[in-house]
mmCIF file of C-alpha atoms and ligand atoms in Angstrom:
data_model
loop_
_atom_site.group_PDB
_atom_site.id
_atom_site.type_symbol
_atom_site.label_atom_id
_atom_site.label_comp_id
_atom_site.label_asym_id
_atom_site.label_seq_id
_atom_site.Cartn_x
_atom_site.Cartn_y
_atom_site.Cartn_z
ATOM 1 C CA MET A 349 -14.722 -41.534 11.985
ATOM 2 C CA SER A 350 -18.273 -40.918 13.224
ATOM 3 C CA SER A 351 -19.041 -37.652 14.932
ATOM 4 C CA THR A 352 -19.595 -39.515 18.221
ATOM 5 C CA SER A 353 -16.154 -41.071 18.092
ATOM 6 C CA LEU A 354 -14.558 -37.748 17.108
ATOM 7 C CA VAL A 355 -16.152 -36.083 20.136
ATOM 8 C CA GLN A 356 -15.047 -38.995 22.338
ATOM 9 C CA ARG A 357 -11.504 -38.653 21.004
ATOM 10 C CA LEU A 358 -11.432 -34.894 21.615
ATOM 11 C CA LYS A 359 -12.723 -35.368 25.170
ATOM 12 C CA SER A 360 -10.299 -38.164 26.021
ATOM 13 C CA LYS A 361 -7.135 -37.085 24.177
ATOM 14 C CA GLY A 362 -7.787 -33.392 23.612
ATOM 15 C CA ASP A 363 -5.719 -33.511 20.427
ATOM 16 C CA PHE A 364 -7.608 -30.833 18.512
ATOM 17 C CA PHE A 365 -4.403 -29.288 17.192
ATOM 18 C CA ALA A 366 -2.982 -32.598 15.916
ATOM 19 C CA ILE A 367 -6.273 -33.399 14.183
ATOM 20 C CA SER A 368 -6.366 -29.904 12.658
ATOM 21 C CA LEU A 369 -2.881 -30.387 11.286
ATOM 22 C CA ASP A 370 -2.968 -34.007 10.131
ATOM 23 C CA GLU A 371 -6.620 -35.022 9.732
ATOM 24 C CA PRO A 372 -8.561 -31.786 9.155
ATOM 25 C CA GLN A 373 -11.219 -33.700 7.205
ATOM 26 C CA LEU A 374 -12.396 -35.135 10.555
ATOM 27 C CA LEU A 375 -13.427 -31.621 11.601
ATOM 28 C CA GLU A 376 -15.535 -30.865 8.542
ATOM 29 C CA ASN A 377 -18.810 -31.300 10.430
ATOM 30 C CA ARG A 378 -17.876 -28.405 12.729
ATOM 31 C CA GLU A 379 -18.967 -30.315 15.833
ATOM 32 C CA SER A 380 -20.432 -28.663 18.910
ATOM 33 C CA PHE A 381 -20.559 -30.623 22.133
ATOM 34 C CA GLU A 382 -20.630 -30.243 25.889
ATOM 35 C CA LEU A 383 -17.939 -31.247 28.372
ATOM 36 C CA GLU A 384 -18.731 -32.903 31.723
ATOM 37 C CA ASN A 385 -18.151 -29.545 33.473
ATOM 38 C CA GLY A 386 -20.851 -27.910 31.344
ATOM 39 C CA THR A 387 -18.500 -25.998 29.018
ATOM 40 C CA GLN A 388 -19.787 -25.853 25.448
ATOM 41 C CA VAL A 389 -17.149 -26.555 22.791
ATOM 42 C CA SER A 390 -17.520 -25.492 19.165
ATOM 43 C CA VAL A 391 -15.141 -26.486 16.403
ATOM 44 C CA LEU A 392 -15.389 -23.475 14.087
ATOM 45 C CA ASP A 393 -12.792 -24.554 11.541
ATOM 46 C CA SER A 394 -9.604 -26.576 11.438
ATOM 47 C CA GLY A 395 -7.350 -24.880 13.960
ATOM 48 C CA ILE A 396 -10.124 -22.703 15.398
ATOM 49 C CA ILE A 397 -11.989 -23.747 18.553
ATOM 50 C CA ARG A 398 -14.319 -21.908 20.896
ATOM 51 C CA PHE A 399 -15.112 -22.595 24.542
ATOM 52 C CA THR A 400 -18.315 -21.214 26.056
ATOM 53 C CA PRO A 401 -18.416 -21.545 29.841
ATOM 54 C CA ALA A 402 -21.404 -22.747 31.830
ATOM 55 C CA THR A 403 -21.038 -19.817 34.242
ATOM 56 C CA THR A 404 -21.626 -16.081 33.715
ATOM 57 C CA PRO A 405 -18.465 -14.539 32.244
ATOM 58 C CA ASN A 406 -16.924 -11.100 32.742
ATOM 59 C CA LYS A 407 -14.498 -10.995 29.820
ATOM 60 C CA ALA A 408 -14.055 -12.435 26.324
ATOM 61 C CA VAL A 409 -10.635 -13.792 25.404
ATOM 62 C CA VAL A 410 -8.800 -14.711 22.191
ATOM 63 C CA TYR A 411 -5.457 -16.527 22.119
ATOM 64 C CA SER A 412 -3.778 -16.951 18.757
ATOM 65 C CA CYS A 413 -0.563 -18.579 17.610
ATOM 66 C CA ALA A 414 1.157 -19.623 14.376
ATOM 67 C CA VAL A 415 0.329 -16.492 12.428
ATOM 68 C CA HIS A 416 3.933 -17.383 11.605
ATOM 69 C CA GLY A 417 4.038 -21.144 11.072
ATOM 70 C CA ASN A 418 7.523 -21.876 12.409
ATOM 71 C CA GLU A 419 7.006 -20.177 15.784
ATOM 72 C CA THR A 420 6.538 -23.377 17.718
ATOM 73 C CA ALA A 421 6.563 -22.432 21.409
ATOM 74 C CA PRO A 422 3.298 -20.454 21.138
ATOM 75 C CA ILE A 423 1.728 -23.411 19.316
ATOM 76 C CA GLU A 424 2.807 -25.733 22.117
ATOM 77 C CA LEU A 425 1.347 -23.333 24.710
ATOM 78 C CA CYS A 426 -2.026 -23.123 22.938
ATOM 79 C CA ASP A 427 -2.127 -26.851 22.159
ATOM 80 C CA ASP A 428 -1.469 -27.645 25.809
ATOM 81 C CA LEU A 429 -4.176 -25.268 27.024
ATOM 82 C CA VAL A 430 -6.761 -26.610 24.557
ATOM 83 C CA THR A 431 -5.880 -30.197 25.500
ATOM 84 C CA ARG A 432 -6.290 -29.533 29.220
ATOM 85 C CA ALA A 433 -9.583 -27.715 28.597
ATOM 86 C CA LEU A 434 -11.005 -30.502 26.403
ATOM 87 C CA THR A 435 -9.991 -33.279 28.785
ATOM 88 C CA GLY A 436 -11.410 -31.452 31.803
ATOM 89 C CA GLN A 437 -8.090 -30.875 33.587
ATOM 90 C CA ILE A 438 -9.001 -27.189 33.696
ATOM 91 C CA THR A 439 -12.401 -25.516 33.569
ATOM 92 C CA ILE A 440 -12.748 -22.499 31.315
ATOM 93 C CA VAL A 441 -14.858 -19.758 32.941
ATOM 94 C CA GLN A 442 -14.592 -17.026 30.277
ATOM 95 C CA PRO A 443 -15.562 -17.301 26.601
ATOM 96 C CA LEU A 444 -12.356 -18.341 24.859
ATOM 97 C CA LEU A 445 -11.434 -18.528 21.198
ATOM 98 C CA VAL A 446 -8.158 -20.281 20.351
ATOM 99 C CA ILE A 447 -6.718 -19.898 16.854
ATOM 100 C CA PHE A 448 -3.871 -21.864 15.245
ATOM 101 C CA ALA A 449 -3.583 -19.453 12.364
ATOM 102 C CA ASN A 450 -1.407 -20.767 9.548
ATOM 103 C CA LEU A 451 -1.697 -24.573 9.465
ATOM 104 C CA PRO A 452 -0.072 -25.078 6.004
ATOM 105 C CA ALA A 453 2.967 -23.060 7.137
ATOM 106 C CA ILE A 454 3.207 -25.160 10.330
ATOM 107 C CA LYS A 455 3.153 -28.271 8.118
ATOM 108 C CA ILE A 456 6.231 -27.139 6.202
ATOM 109 C CA GLY A 457 7.936 -25.555 9.218
ATOM 110 C CA GLN A 458 8.099 -22.140 7.573
ATOM 111 C CA ARG A 459 7.155 -18.636 8.615
ATOM 112 C CA PHE A 460 4.613 -18.558 5.774
ATOM 113 C CA VAL A 461 3.780 -20.298 2.501
ATOM 114 C CA GLU A 462 3.249 -17.372 0.119
ATOM 115 C CA GLU A 463 3.168 -14.227 2.221
ATOM 116 C CA ASN A 464 3.458 -12.902 5.743
ATOM 117 C CA MET A 465 0.017 -13.351 7.296
ATOM 118 C CA ASN A 466 0.688 -10.635 9.859
ATOM 119 C CA ARG A 467 0.526 -8.053 7.055
ATOM 120 C CA LEU A 468 -2.936 -9.161 5.891
ATOM 121 C CA PHE A 469 -5.358 -8.039 8.602
ATOM 122 C CA SER A 470 -7.835 -5.157 8.754
ATOM 123 C CA GLY A 471 -9.030 -6.066 5.282
ATOM 124 C CA THR A 472 -5.623 -6.065 3.576
ATOM 125 C CA HIS A 473 -6.270 -9.707 2.602
ATOM 126 C CA SER A 474 -8.760 -8.555 -0.033
ATOM 127 C CA LYS A 475 -6.978 -5.462 -1.322
ATOM 128 C CA GLY A 476 -5.199 -5.279 -4.665
ATOM 129 C CA VAL A 477 -5.782 -8.881 -5.754
ATOM 130 C CA SER A 478 -8.555 -10.586 -7.692
ATOM 131 C CA VAL A 479 -7.842 -14.084 -6.365
ATOM 132 C CA LEU A 480 -7.076 -14.695 -2.700
ATOM 133 C CA ASN A 481 -4.229 -17.090 -1.935
ATOM 134 C CA ASP A 482 -4.643 -19.476 1.017
ATOM 135 C CA GLU A 483 -3.065 -17.086 3.515
ATOM 136 C CA ARG A 484 -5.373 -14.264 2.441
ATOM 137 C CA LYS A 485 -8.406 -16.567 2.637
ATOM 138 C CA ARG A 486 -7.384 -17.683 6.102
ATOM 139 C CA ALA A 487 -6.796 -14.120 7.360
ATOM 140 C CA LYS A 488 -10.267 -13.209 6.073
ATOM 141 C CA ARG A 489 -11.795 -16.257 7.762
ATOM 142 C CA ILE A 490 -10.009 -15.460 11.026
ATOM 143 C CA GLU A 491 -11.324 -11.894 10.949
ATOM 144 C CA GLU A 492 -14.868 -13.226 10.482
ATOM 145 C CA VAL A 493 -14.520 -15.642 13.397
ATOM 146 C CA VAL A 494 -13.051 -13.018 15.740
ATOM 147 C CA THR A 495 -15.764 -10.540 14.745
ATOM 148 C CA GLU A 496 -18.485 -13.104 15.381
ATOM 149 C CA PHE A 497 -16.905 -14.004 18.719
ATOM 150 C CA PHE A 498 -16.544 -10.519 20.179
ATOM 151 C CA THR A 499 -19.870 -9.248 18.836
ATOM 152 C CA SER A 500 -21.727 -12.223 20.316
ATOM 153 C CA TYR A 501 -20.908 -10.787 23.766
ATOM 154 C CA PRO A 502 -22.012 -7.156 23.478
ATOM 155 C CA GLU A 503 -22.280 -6.994 27.274
ATOM 156 C CA LEU A 504 -18.611 -7.874 27.759
ATOM 157 C CA SER A 505 -16.519 -4.765 27.245
ATOM 158 C CA ASP A 506 -13.480 -6.406 28.837
ATOM 159 C CA ARG A 507 -11.972 -8.025 25.756
ATOM 160 C CA HIS A 508 -8.529 -9.541 25.412
ATOM 161 C CA HIS A 509 -6.485 -10.814 22.503
ATOM 162 C CA TYR A 510 -2.954 -12.121 22.864
ATOM 163 C CA ASP A 511 -1.253 -13.021 19.597
ATOM 164 C CA LEU A 512 1.695 -15.216 20.529
ATOM 165 C CA HIS A 513 4.950 -15.194 18.584
ATOM 166 C CA THR A 514 8.621 -15.985 18.865
ATOM 167 C CA ALA A 515 11.241 -13.930 17.028
ATOM 168 C CA ILE A 516 13.790 -14.942 14.410
ATOM 169 C CA ARG A 517 16.705 -13.076 15.930
ATOM 170 C CA ASP A 518 18.220 -12.804 19.385
ATOM 171 C CA SER A 519 17.008 -9.985 21.561
ATOM 172 C CA LYS A 520 18.556 -7.940 24.363
ATOM 173 C CA HIS A 521 15.142 -8.240 25.981
ATOM 174 C CA GLU A 522 14.199 -11.903 25.619
ATOM 175 C CA LYS A 523 10.450 -11.291 25.746
ATOM 176 C CA PHE A 524 8.674 -8.183 24.572
ATOM 177 C CA ALA A 525 5.222 -6.952 23.646
ATOM 178 C CA VAL A 526 4.146 -4.771 20.755
ATOM 179 C CA TYR A 527 1.378 -2.493 22.046
ATOM 180 C CA PRO A 528 -0.813 -1.583 19.050
ATOM 181 C CA TYR A 529 -1.404 2.054 18.216
ATOM 182 C CA ILE A 530 -4.526 3.382 19.891
ATOM 183 C CA GLU A 531 -6.033 6.721 19.135
ATOM 184 C CA ASN A 532 -7.037 9.244 21.792
ATOM 185 C CA GLN A 533 -6.977 6.767 24.657
ATOM 186 C CA PRO A 534 -4.548 6.306 27.505
ATOM 187 C CA ARG A 535 -2.643 3.044 27.412
ATOM 188 C CA SER A 536 -3.616 0.569 30.089
ATOM 189 C CA GLU A 537 -1.453 0.234 33.191
ATOM 190 C CA GLU A 538 -3.300 -2.945 34.104
ATOM 191 C CA ALA A 539 -2.333 -4.421 30.739
ATOM 192 C CA CYS A 540 1.283 -3.747 31.672
ATOM 193 C CA TYR A 541 0.771 -5.535 34.997
ATOM 194 C CA PHE A 542 -0.325 -8.561 32.975
ATOM 195 C CA LEU A 543 2.811 -8.294 30.842
ATOM 196 C CA LYS A 544 5.112 -8.069 33.853
ATOM 197 C CA ALA A 545 3.375 -11.017 35.529
ATOM 198 C CA SER A 546 3.879 -12.935 32.265
ATOM 199 C CA GLY A 547 7.639 -12.396 32.389
ATOM 200 C CA ILE A 548 7.555 -9.703 29.701
ATOM 201 C CA ASP A 549 9.441 -6.607 30.820
ATOM 202 C CA THR A 550 9.703 -4.707 27.546
ATOM 203 C CA VAL A 551 6.966 -2.893 25.646
ATOM 204 C CA LEU A 552 7.202 -1.338 22.200
ATOM 205 C CA LEU A 553 4.536 1.300 21.611
ATOM 206 C CA SER A 554 3.403 1.176 17.996
ATOM 207 C CA ASP A 555 2.918 4.655 16.558
ATOM 208 C CA LYS A 556 0.512 4.055 13.696
ATOM 209 C CA PRO A 557 -2.227 1.751 12.384
ATOM 210 C CA THR A 558 -0.825 -1.494 10.987
ATOM 211 C CA THR A 559 -2.041 -4.646 9.275
ATOM 212 C CA THR A 560 -1.198 -6.968 12.173
ATOM 213 C CA PHE A 561 -3.668 -9.296 13.847
ATOM 214 C CA SER A 562 -3.367 -7.617 17.260
ATOM 215 C CA TYR A 563 -4.025 -4.170 15.782
ATOM 216 C CA PHE A 564 -7.182 -5.576 14.160
ATOM 217 C CA SER A 565 -8.622 -6.708 17.516
ATOM 218 C CA SER A 566 -7.492 -3.559 19.273
ATOM 219 C CA SER A 567 -8.873 -1.130 16.700
ATOM 220 C CA GLN A 568 -12.062 -3.005 15.763
ATOM 221 C CA PHE A 569 -13.146 -4.298 19.162
ATOM 222 C CA ASN A 570 -11.250 -2.153 21.631
ATOM 223 C CA ALA A 571 -9.660 -5.346 22.932
ATOM 224 C CA GLN A 572 -6.622 -5.259 25.166
ATOM 225 C CA ALA A 573 -4.451 -6.753 22.456
ATOM 226 C CA PHE A 574 -0.742 -7.370 22.083
ATOM 227 C CA THR A 575 1.659 -9.096 19.771
ATOM 228 C CA LEU A 576 3.726 -11.013 22.317
ATOM 229 C CA GLU A 577 7.260 -12.013 21.325
ATOM 230 C CA LEU A 578 8.189 -14.773 23.734
ATOM 231 C CA GLY A 579 11.778 -15.620 22.811
ATOM 232 C CA LYS A 580 13.624 -17.154 19.915
ATOM 233 C CA VAL A 581 12.192 -19.468 17.253
ATOM 234 C CA ARG A 582 13.113 -23.128 17.747
ATOM 235 C CA PRO A 583 11.878 -26.376 16.155
ATOM 236 C CA PHE A 584 9.072 -28.385 17.790
ATOM 237 C CA GLY A 585 10.237 -30.244 20.879
ATOM 238 C CA GLN A 586 13.338 -28.054 21.316
ATOM 239 C CA ASN A 587 11.649 -25.331 23.327
ATOM 240 C CA ASP A 588 12.564 -25.158 26.987
ATOM 241 C CA MET A 589 8.976 -24.757 28.170
ATOM 242 C CA SER A 590 10.135 -23.704 31.653
ATOM 243 C CA ARG A 591 11.009 -20.367 30.024
ATOM 244 C CA PHE A 592 7.305 -19.927 29.320
ATOM 245 C CA SER A 593 5.941 -20.848 32.754
ATOM 246 C CA ASP A 594 4.965 -17.269 33.693
ATOM 247 C CA ILE A 595 3.030 -16.575 30.501
ATOM 248 C CA LYS A 596 1.465 -20.026 30.667
ATOM 249 C CA SER A 597 0.120 -19.458 34.172
ATOM 250 C CA GLN A 598 -1.220 -16.005 33.230
ATOM 251 C CA LEU A 599 -2.958 -17.370 30.122
ATOM 252 C CA ASP A 600 -4.503 -20.076 32.318
ATOM 253 C CA ASP A 601 -5.571 -17.662 35.046
ATOM 254 C CA ILE A 602 -7.250 -15.210 32.677
ATOM 255 C CA VAL A 603 -9.650 -17.866 31.400
ATOM 256 C CA CYS A 604 -9.892 -20.150 34.461
ATOM 257 C CA THR A 605 -10.142 -17.677 37.357
ATOM 258 C CA ALA A 606 -13.261 -15.511 37.321
ATOM 259 C CA THR A 607 -11.664 -12.954 39.650
ATOM 260 C CA TYR A 608 -8.361 -12.790 37.736
ATOM 261 C CA GLN A 609 -6.394 -9.630 38.424
ATOM 262 C CA PRO A 610 -2.699 -9.329 37.558
ATOM 263 C CA ALA A 611 -0.488 -8.275 40.463
ATOM 264 C CA SER A 612 0.318 -4.577 40.194
ATOM 265 C CA CYS A 613 3.926 -3.560 39.689
ATOM 266 C CA ASP A 614 6.082 -0.478 39.417
ATOM 267 C CA LEU A 615 5.860 0.568 35.769
ATOM 268 C CA ASN A 616 9.402 1.908 36.086
ATOM 269 C CA GLU A 617 10.495 -1.720 36.094
ATOM 270 C CA LEU A 618 9.388 -1.986 32.457
ATOM 271 C CA ASN A 619 11.455 -0.946 29.454
ATOM 272 C CA ILE A 620 9.025 1.089 27.392
ATOM 273 C CA TYR A 621 10.081 2.205 23.936
ATOM 274 C CA ARG A 622 8.500 4.404 21.316
ATOM 275 C CA VAL A 623 9.305 4.343 17.615
ATOM 276 C CA ASN A 624 11.701 7.117 16.636
ATOM 277 C CA GLN A 625 12.500 6.315 12.993
ATOM 278 C CA THR A 626 10.791 4.050 10.484
ATOM 279 C CA ILE A 627 13.394 3.424 7.808
ATOM 280 C CA LEU A 628 12.235 2.116 4.437
ATOM 281 C CA ARG A 629 14.262 0.369 1.774
ATOM 282 C CA GLU A 630 13.749 2.718 -1.164
ATOM 283 C CA THR A 631 16.458 1.569 -3.599
ATOM 284 C CA ASP A 632 18.655 -1.442 -4.321
ATOM 285 C CA SER A 633 21.598 0.343 -2.724
ATOM 286 C CA PHE A 634 20.000 0.132 0.736
ATOM 287 C CA LYS A 635 22.240 -1.393 3.354
ATOM 288 C CA LEU A 636 22.340 -1.860 7.095
ATOM 289 C CA HIS A 637 25.535 -0.813 8.881
ATOM 290 C CA PHE A 638 25.643 -3.650 11.382
ATOM 291 C CA ASP A 639 26.011 -7.431 11.463
ATOM 292 C CA ASP A 640 23.174 -9.639 10.263
ATOM 293 C CA ASP A 641 22.857 -11.382 13.610
ATOM 294 C CA ILE A 642 22.700 -8.259 15.791
ATOM 295 C CA PRO A 643 20.160 -8.718 18.620
ATOM 296 C CA ASN A 644 16.935 -6.715 18.675
ATOM 297 C CA PHE A 645 17.161 -3.662 21.000
ATOM 298 C CA THR A 646 20.893 -3.157 20.433
ATOM 299 C CA GLY A 647 21.629 0.514 21.148
ATOM 300 C CA PHE A 648 23.625 2.919 18.967
ATOM 301 C CA SER A 649 25.575 6.041 19.825
ATOM 302 C CA LEU A 650 24.336 9.477 18.872
ATOM 303 C CA ASP A 651 25.095 10.167 15.170
ATOM 304 C CA GLU A 652 26.213 6.593 14.507
ATOM 305 C CA VAL A 653 25.148 5.476 11.017
ATOM 306 C CA MET A 654 22.633 2.616 11.218
ATOM 307 C CA ALA A 655 21.668 2.330 7.549
ATOM 308 C CA SER A 656 22.318 4.065 4.260
ATOM 309 C CA GLU A 657 21.309 4.165 0.633
ATOM 310 C CA ASP A 658 22.844 6.236 -2.130
ATOM 311 C CA SER A 659 23.924 9.462 -0.449
ATOM 312 C CA VAL A 660 21.436 9.242 2.431
ATOM 313 C CA GLU A 661 22.706 8.155 5.841
ATOM 314 C CA HIS A 662 20.288 7.137 8.588
ATOM 315 C CA LYS A 663 21.905 8.048 11.896
ATOM 316 C CA ALA A 664 20.961 7.582 15.525
ATOM 317 C CA GLU A 665 19.268 10.783 16.681
ATOM 318 C CA PHE A 666 19.562 9.897 20.369
ATOM 319 C CA GLU A 667 22.260 8.313 22.485
ATOM 320 C CA GLY A 668 21.284 4.658 22.928
ATOM 321 C CA GLU A 669 18.709 4.654 20.110
ATOM 322 C CA ALA A 670 17.909 0.976 19.625
ATOM 323 C CA ILE A 671 17.097 -1.062 16.545
ATOM 324 C CA VAL A 672 14.411 -3.699 16.142
ATOM 325 C CA PHE A 673 13.187 -5.974 13.309
ATOM 326 C CA PRO A 674 16.015 -5.134 10.851
ATOM 327 C CA ASN A 675 15.596 -6.718 7.424
ATOM 328 C CA ALA A 676 17.569 -5.377 4.460
ATOM 329 C CA LYS A 677 15.887 -7.849 2.107
ATOM 330 C CA VAL A 678 12.348 -6.467 2.203
ATOM 331 C CA ALA A 679 10.708 -5.381 -1.053
ATOM 332 C CA LEU A 680 11.392 -1.804 -2.205
ATOM 333 C CA GLY A 681 9.213 0.657 -0.322
ATOM 334 C CA GLN A 682 8.825 -1.670 2.683
ATOM 335 C CA ARG A 683 10.093 -1.164 6.207
ATOM 336 C CA ALA A 684 13.674 -2.331 6.654
ATOM 337 C CA LEU A 685 14.293 -1.069 10.177
ATOM 338 C CA LEU A 686 12.588 0.493 13.171
ATOM 339 C CA THR A 687 14.515 2.544 15.680
ATOM 340 C CA LEU A 688 13.372 3.030 19.253
ATOM 341 C CA VAL A 689 13.966 5.326 22.173
ATOM 342 C CA LYS A 690 12.788 4.915 25.742
ATOM 343 C CA CYS A 691 9.707 6.769 26.918
ATOM 344 C CA ASP A 692 6.895 6.439 29.433
ATOM 345 C CA LEU A 693 3.673 4.511 28.911
ATOM 346 C CA GLN A 694 1.510 7.476 27.956
ATOM 347 C CA TYR A 695 3.986 8.965 25.470
ATOM 348 C CA GLY A 696 2.189 10.662 22.592
ATOM 349 C CA VAL A 697 -1.306 10.062 23.962
ATOM 350 C CA ILE A 698 -3.477 13.018 23.056
ATOM 351 C CA GLU A 699 -5.466 14.354 25.973
ATOM 352 C CA SER A 700 -9.169 14.455 25.337
HETATM 353 ZN ZN1 ZN B 149 5.922 -14.039 14.476
#
């Protein structure tokens, strides 16, 4: 396919994601072209596309999906947005980078091929190995692209990155956000307004630096960044997209409305949790004291045993202490369970 016909196809069908997945060789020339509305489009890699608006922007925005390849609803949301932008159904007014992260994992319908990509950011991709596997190479490439993107707009301090996910297990709170750890800075109330407007009423405050994609953007570029868990994993075509209408309209508004401002809300309407215990699997005797299919955010009674190994019992230290992301099968030394208790938004923020 000639580059002219590729550009014509992208402008008429907008199927950048499908091409990235099934015919990535068509994107090897890394085309740049202009839409009728003046927006500049740059194909940076398979699954990575950048929109540069014709008008003066006031924020820089990154949307990412498929860091876990089987989390289809976020892929459908991003694919739909890119398609509408390419075909001129919407006009992008803020610089926008859209990333379909793990294409090989999407191909096989799995969370990952060799390892969890959301443990590879902030340079972890290149630590402790002499040869990078494909997921490590891709995480490195994604970091380069995001760095290039944010640093090309030094005048735009209002930076956003929403890393879209769906979760493996049921959840007492269907949608929730992981707010990356930030040092010596108050957490943003306006960011919480965005979450509420997006239909996300639960926020988990991370308590330490991590190797996730959202922490990378937050810590490196001071972006308003979240890992957004938008519901339960389902196969392509089986997502009830009406359940995503609020987040979809917010994601549209942020990049299509120059004066975007989320409606303010009462922060007391949000469930805000802090991490109370990080429980590691240290030995083969580690076990969780609840059913495999327990929903995230299930609460325990004070002193109830949640996990144990050898003679050590991990008990709830607060009435209603909730569990999230349990996984008894992680490698030794890795996190098998987080426990949470409710708090307010600025919990643990050091005054400075
Ligand atoms: Zn995920």
